[in-house]
mmCIF file of C-alpha atoms in Angstrom:
data_model
loop_
_atom_site.group_PDB
_atom_site.id
_atom_site.type_symbol
_atom_site.label_atom_id
_atom_site.label_comp_id
_atom_site.label_asym_id
_atom_site.label_seq_id
_atom_site.Cartn_x
_atom_site.Cartn_y
_atom_site.Cartn_z
ATOM 1 C CA MET A 627 -53.293 -6.908 33.451
ATOM 2 C CA THR A 628 -51.731 -8.418 30.594
ATOM 3 C CA GLN A 629 -47.928 -8.030 30.778
ATOM 4 C CA PRO A 630 -46.398 -5.916 27.882
ATOM 5 C CA SER A 631 -44.850 -8.175 25.296
ATOM 6 C CA SER A 632 -41.191 -7.745 25.641
ATOM 7 C CA GLN A 633 -39.013 -8.253 22.319
ATOM 8 C CA LEU A 634 -37.989 -11.764 22.872
ATOM 9 C CA ALA A 635 -41.599 -12.789 23.202
ATOM 10 C CA GLN A 636 -42.074 -10.787 19.701
ATOM 11 C CA ARG A 637 -39.173 -12.819 18.458
ATOM 12 C CA PHE A 638 -40.606 -16.268 19.112
ATOM 13 C CA ARG A 639 -44.875 -15.744 18.917
ATOM 14 C CA GLY A 640 -44.814 -15.875 22.684
ATOM 15 C CA TYR A 641 -43.083 -18.905 23.708
ATOM 16 C CA TYR A 642 -39.469 -18.516 25.720
ATOM 17 C CA PRO A 643 -36.990 -20.939 24.745
ATOM 18 C CA VAL A 644 -34.890 -22.548 27.349
ATOM 19 C CA VAL A 645 -32.049 -24.913 25.711
ATOM 20 C CA ILE A 646 -31.873 -28.195 27.468
ATOM 21 C CA ASP A 647 -29.697 -31.230 27.079
ATOM 22 C CA VAL A 648 -29.630 -34.414 29.101
ATOM 23 C CA GLU A 649 -27.102 -37.217 29.622
ATOM 24 C CA THR A 650 -28.944 -40.694 30.104
ATOM 25 C CA ALA A 651 -28.457 -44.586 30.746
ATOM 26 C CA GLY A 652 -30.157 -45.899 27.465
ATOM 27 C CA PHE A 653 -32.046 -44.460 24.665
ATOM 28 C CA ASN A 654 -36.015 -45.854 25.596
ATOM 29 C CA ALA A 655 -37.219 -42.269 27.535
ATOM 30 C CA LYS A 656 -39.844 -44.267 29.617
ATOM 31 C CA THR A 657 -37.682 -46.973 30.819
ATOM 32 C CA ASP A 658 -33.636 -45.893 30.635
ATOM 33 C CA ALA A 659 -32.634 -43.559 33.939
ATOM 34 C CA LEU A 660 -32.410 -39.702 33.962
ATOM 35 C CA LEU A 661 -28.676 -39.228 34.714
ATOM 36 C CA GLU A 662 -27.868 -35.618 34.390
ATOM 37 C CA ILE A 663 -29.683 -32.479 33.370
ATOM 38 C CA ALA A 664 -29.168 -28.861 32.313
ATOM 39 C CA ALA A 665 -31.270 -26.149 30.988
ATOM 40 C CA THR A 666 -29.736 -22.643 30.063
ATOM 41 C CA LEU A 667 -32.015 -19.831 30.281
ATOM 42 C CA LEU A 668 -32.280 -16.856 27.618
ATOM 43 C CA GLY A 669 -32.307 -13.327 27.546
ATOM 44 C CA MET A 670 -32.378 -10.604 24.701
ATOM 45 C CA ASP A 671 -30.418 -7.308 25.028
ATOM 46 C CA ASP A 672 -31.731 -3.973 24.120
ATOM 47 C CA ASP A 673 -30.397 -4.491 20.810
ATOM 48 C CA GLY A 674 -32.556 -7.554 19.698
ATOM 49 C CA ASN A 675 -29.620 -9.831 20.175
ATOM 50 C CA LEU A 676 -30.826 -13.422 22.049
ATOM 51 C CA ILE A 677 -28.015 -14.261 24.870
ATOM 52 C CA PRO A 678 -27.038 -17.019 27.401
ATOM 53 C CA GLN A 679 -28.279 -16.080 31.227
ATOM 54 C CA GLN A 680 -28.176 -18.955 33.927
ATOM 55 C CA THR A 681 -27.448 -22.444 33.307
ATOM 56 C CA LEU A 682 -28.621 -24.734 35.966
ATOM 57 C CA HIS A 683 -27.003 -28.077 36.329
ATOM 58 C CA PHE A 684 -28.044 -31.573 38.213
ATOM 59 C CA HIS A 685 -26.457 -34.913 38.520
ATOM 60 C CA VAL A 686 -29.672 -36.732 39.133
ATOM 61 C CA GLN A 687 -30.524 -40.038 40.667
ATOM 62 C CA PRO A 688 -31.880 -43.192 38.341
ATOM 63 C CA PHE A 689 -35.399 -43.364 39.461
ATOM 64 C CA GLU A 690 -36.574 -46.738 41.140
ATOM 65 C CA GLY A 691 -36.834 -49.463 38.904
ATOM 66 C CA ALA A 692 -34.776 -47.571 36.015
ATOM 67 C CA ASN A 693 -32.929 -49.362 33.448
ATOM 68 C CA LEU A 694 -29.455 -48.730 32.910
ATOM 69 C CA GLU A 695 -27.761 -50.131 29.746
ATOM 70 C CA ALA A 696 -23.763 -50.672 30.243
ATOM 71 C CA SER A 697 -23.013 -49.348 26.639
ATOM 72 C CA SER A 698 -24.483 -45.914 27.577
ATOM 73 C CA LEU A 699 -22.941 -45.678 30.665
ATOM 74 C CA ALA A 700 -19.774 -46.949 29.110
ATOM 75 C CA PHE A 701 -20.167 -44.063 26.287
ATOM 76 C CA ASN A 702 -20.772 -40.951 28.893
ATOM 77 C CA GLY A 703 -18.404 -42.105 31.807
ATOM 78 C CA ILE A 704 -21.876 -41.642 34.149
ATOM 79 C CA ASP A 705 -21.254 -43.657 37.855
ATOM 80 C CA PRO A 706 -24.857 -43.306 38.871
ATOM 81 C CA PHE A 707 -24.018 -44.557 42.420
ATOM 82 C CA ASN A 708 -20.892 -42.252 42.511
ATOM 83 C CA PRO A 709 -21.511 -40.271 46.000
ATOM 84 C CA LEU A 710 -18.831 -37.637 44.696
ATOM 85 C CA ARG A 711 -21.777 -37.100 42.017
ATOM 86 C CA ALA A 712 -24.066 -35.309 44.712
ATOM 87 C CA ALA A 713 -26.934 -36.419 42.883
ATOM 88 C CA VAL A 714 -30.592 -35.280 43.591
ATOM 89 C CA THR A 715 -33.993 -37.032 43.092
ATOM 90 C CA GLU A 716 -35.633 -36.340 40.007
ATOM 91 C CA ARG A 717 -38.450 -34.382 41.389
ATOM 92 C CA GLU A 718 -35.587 -31.879 43.049
ATOM 93 C CA ALA A 719 -33.959 -31.432 39.252
ATOM 94 C CA ILE A 720 -37.445 -30.921 37.217
ATOM 95 C CA THR A 721 -39.117 -29.013 39.856
ATOM 96 C CA GLU A 722 -36.022 -26.793 40.321
ATOM 97 C CA ILE A 723 -35.633 -26.504 36.125
ATOM 98 C CA CYS A 724 -39.433 -25.709 36.457
ATOM 99 C CA LYS A 725 -39.700 -23.295 39.059
ATOM 100 C CA ALA A 726 -36.622 -21.184 37.349
ATOM 101 C CA VAL A 727 -38.087 -21.551 33.765
ATOM 102 C CA ARG A 728 -41.377 -19.921 35.222
ATOM 103 C CA ASN A 729 -40.425 -17.251 36.551
ATOM 104 C CA ALA A 730 -38.043 -16.794 33.015
ATOM 105 C CA GLN A 731 -40.907 -16.918 31.584
ATOM 106 C CA LYS A 732 -42.854 -14.548 33.130
ATOM 107 C CA GLU A 733 -40.304 -11.809 33.461
ATOM 108 C CA ALA A 734 -40.294 -12.057 29.238
ATOM 109 C CA GLY A 735 -44.170 -11.538 29.084
ATOM 110 C CA CYS A 736 -44.117 -15.113 27.425
ATOM 111 C CA GLN A 737 -46.969 -17.603 27.694
ATOM 112 C CA ARG A 738 -45.270 -20.768 27.552
ATOM 113 C CA SER A 739 -41.332 -22.221 27.046
ATOM 114 C CA VAL A 740 -40.638 -24.331 24.311
ATOM 115 C CA ILE A 741 -37.499 -26.665 24.651
ATOM 116 C CA VAL A 742 -34.514 -26.044 22.415
ATOM 117 C CA ALA A 743 -31.657 -29.033 22.190
ATOM 118 C CA HIS A 744 -29.640 -30.445 19.704
ATOM 119 C CA ASN A 745 -31.700 -33.502 18.302
ATOM 120 C CA ALA A 746 -34.299 -32.134 20.300
ATOM 121 C CA ALA A 747 -36.878 -35.277 20.385
ATOM 122 C CA PHE A 748 -34.351 -37.160 22.792
ATOM 123 C CA ASP A 749 -34.005 -34.550 25.081
ATOM 124 C CA GLN A 750 -37.807 -33.679 25.328
ATOM 125 C CA GLY A 751 -39.011 -37.072 25.665
ATOM 126 C CA PHE A 752 -36.863 -37.552 28.848
ATOM 127 C CA PHE A 753 -37.881 -34.636 29.771
ATOM 128 C CA ASN A 754 -41.019 -35.306 29.299
ATOM 129 C CA ALA A 755 -41.309 -39.194 30.681
ATOM 130 C CA ALA A 756 -39.749 -37.406 34.147
ATOM 131 C CA VAL A 757 -42.597 -34.961 34.177
ATOM 132 C CA GLU A 758 -45.271 -37.555 33.875
ATOM 133 C CA ARG A 759 -43.282 -40.178 36.468
ATOM 134 C CA LEU A 760 -43.774 -37.143 38.982
ATOM 135 C CA ASN A 761 -46.867 -36.331 37.725
ATOM 136 C CA PHE A 762 -46.421 -32.727 37.209
ATOM 137 C CA LYS A 763 -49.547 -30.532 36.463
ATOM 138 C CA ARG A 764 -48.121 -27.438 35.411
ATOM 139 C CA SER A 765 -44.934 -28.558 33.523
ATOM 140 C CA PRO A 766 -44.270 -25.180 31.740
ATOM 141 C CA PHE A 767 -42.985 -26.294 28.501
ATOM 142 C CA HIS A 768 -44.874 -26.984 25.632
ATOM 143 C CA ALA A 769 -45.690 -30.913 25.153
ATOM 144 C CA PHE A 770 -44.559 -31.621 21.714
ATOM 145 C CA VAL A 771 -43.010 -27.915 20.050
ATOM 146 C CA SER A 772 -39.027 -27.709 20.692
ATOM 147 C CA PHE A 773 -36.926 -25.750 18.300
ATOM 148 C CA ASP A 774 -34.267 -28.364 16.850
ATOM 149 C CA THR A 775 -30.678 -26.944 16.450
ATOM 150 C CA THR A 776 -29.390 -29.794 14.810
ATOM 151 C CA SER A 777 -32.367 -28.319 11.527
ATOM 152 C CA LEU A 778 -30.814 -24.833 12.005
ATOM 153 C CA SER A 779 -27.617 -25.760 11.921
ATOM 154 C CA ALA A 780 -28.173 -27.604 8.795
ATOM 155 C CA LEU A 781 -30.023 -24.358 7.141
ATOM 156 C CA ALA A 782 -27.408 -22.337 8.803
ATOM 157 C CA LEU A 783 -24.313 -23.702 8.792
ATOM 158 C CA GLY A 784 -24.581 -26.911 6.765
ATOM 159 C CA GLN A 785 -23.500 -28.918 9.358
ATOM 160 C CA THR A 786 -25.901 -31.330 11.653
ATOM 161 C CA VAL A 787 -23.038 -32.667 13.864
ATOM 162 C CA LEU A 788 -22.674 -29.945 17.952
ATOM 163 C CA ALA A 789 -19.158 -29.971 17.391
ATOM 164 C CA LYS A 790 -18.770 -29.735 14.035
ATOM 165 C CA ALA A 791 -21.476 -26.937 13.995
ATOM 166 C CA CYS A 792 -20.120 -25.036 16.972
ATOM 167 C CA GLN A 793 -16.819 -24.879 14.462
ATOM 168 C CA ALA A 794 -18.519 -23.574 11.765
ATOM 169 C CA ALA A 795 -20.129 -20.464 13.643
ATOM 170 C CA GLY A 796 -16.201 -19.833 15.836
ATOM 171 C CA ILE A 797 -17.568 -21.338 19.077
ATOM 172 C CA GLU A 798 -14.700 -22.924 21.289
ATOM 173 C CA PHE A 799 -15.916 -26.611 21.333
ATOM 174 C CA ASP A 800 -13.791 -28.942 23.426
ATOM 175 C CA ASN A 801 -14.434 -32.827 22.327
ATOM 176 C CA LYS A 802 -12.725 -34.093 25.942
ATOM 177 C CA GLU A 803 -16.068 -32.439 27.620
ATOM 178 C CA ALA A 804 -18.641 -33.408 25.329
ATOM 179 C CA HIS A 805 -21.238 -35.666 26.623
ATOM 180 C CA SER A 806 -21.700 -33.724 29.952
ATOM 181 C CA ALA A 807 -24.889 -32.039 29.741
ATOM 182 C CA LEU A 808 -23.692 -28.702 31.657
ATOM 183 C CA TYR A 809 -21.249 -28.406 28.821
ATOM 184 C CA ASP A 810 -22.999 -29.702 25.468
ATOM 185 C CA THR A 811 -26.242 -27.532 27.293
ATOM 186 C CA GLU A 812 -23.737 -24.535 27.057
ATOM 187 C CA ARG A 813 -22.747 -24.819 23.756
ATOM 188 C CA THR A 814 -26.106 -25.620 21.946
ATOM 189 C CA ALA A 815 -27.188 -22.085 23.780
ATOM 190 C CA GLU A 816 -24.393 -20.475 21.923
ATOM 191 C CA LEU A 817 -25.071 -22.086 19.170
ATOM 192 C CA PHE A 818 -28.658 -20.765 18.913
ATOM 193 C CA CYS A 819 -28.102 -17.518 19.834
ATOM 194 C CA TYR A 820 -25.281 -17.209 16.893
ATOM 195 C CA ILE A 821 -27.937 -18.806 14.356
ATOM 196 C CA VAL A 822 -30.930 -16.722 15.644
ATOM 197 C CA ASN A 823 -28.543 -13.355 15.815
ATOM 198 C CA ARG A 824 -27.001 -14.037 12.262
ATOM 199 C CA TRP A 825 -30.483 -14.284 10.820
ATOM 200 C CA GLN A 826 -31.142 -10.700 12.525
ATOM 201 C CA GLN A 827 -27.844 -9.586 10.982
ATOM 202 C CA LEU A 828 -28.733 -10.712 7.444
ATOM 203 C CA GLY A 829 -32.676 -8.859 7.640
ATOM 204 C CA GLY A 830 -34.303 -11.823 8.358
ATOM 205 C CA TRP A 831 -36.096 -10.525 11.323
ATOM 206 C CA PRO A 832 -38.078 -8.767 11.908
ATOM 207 C CA LEU A 833 -40.207 -9.152 8.864
ATOM 208 C CA ALA A 834 -39.888 -6.791 6.310
ATOM 209 C CA ASN A 835 -43.815 -5.386 5.457
ATOM 210 C CA ALA A 836 -44.977 -7.608 8.690
ATOM 211 C CA PRO A 837 -45.943 -7.031 11.913
ATOM 212 C CA CYS A 838 -44.881 -9.204 14.920
ATOM 213 C CA ALA A 839 -47.094 -11.724 16.164
ATOM 214 C CA GLY A 840 -46.715 -11.271 19.929
ATOM 215 C CA ALA A 841 -47.878 -12.838 22.948
ATOM 216 C CA GLU A 842 -50.603 -10.703 23.307
ATOM 217 C CA ASN A 843 -52.276 -11.704 20.422
ATOM 218 C CA ASP A 844 -51.969 -15.425 21.267
ATOM 219 C CA ASN A 845 -53.717 -17.011 24.112
ATOM 220 C CA PRO A 846 -52.126 -20.157 26.065
ATOM 221 C CA GLU A 847 -54.928 -22.620 24.009
ATOM 222 C CA THR A 848 -53.648 -20.931 20.576
ATOM 223 C CA LEU A 849 -50.203 -22.117 21.400
ATOM 224 C CA ASP A 850 -51.224 -25.276 22.508
ATOM 225 C CA ALA A 851 -52.799 -26.123 19.253
ATOM 226 C CA VAL A 852 -49.332 -25.198 17.552
#
């Protein structure tokens, strides 16, 4: 039985948005270690406002043979081998995130999830590389579609830097807390929700004189192709 489409499913054409941020030991997703990851699940209230819900956060052990760039570690301040990090394996972190995303996606009546991130190509690249290393067969995320809050912020707020975009949106941002996956994910989630909700308030959604394309009008093959 097809699950009835929710407002959230209708809003993004059957996609369920999940905000993700990673901290890494370099810029090469294939070779450099994933060291921290956070994911914020989103929901929609009765008025159609997008809201942050649950955030998952993991410190991650470098995968076997991972490259650790000293300059990147100096920048983010992470000591990959500090026992106080209570780091878990990539498999545990990615498995728990995918499990939570699948459950939220199903509850929202969506057919596929999509990564939302600031400079999304970077975070998506590291997430996809981890999925590939782990030989995951059923990632809930679309392989290449993403929602980039850098581009959205440039359009809506005239800013591209996360801290400045948050400031323009009236979202508190502490630069001392920045470059933590948990902090940056939660601020990015607030920013994404602000932009989406502001567009609704300005009358940009729902589209006038046009039906909303919900999840029930699409199938996984169609979603994969977009």
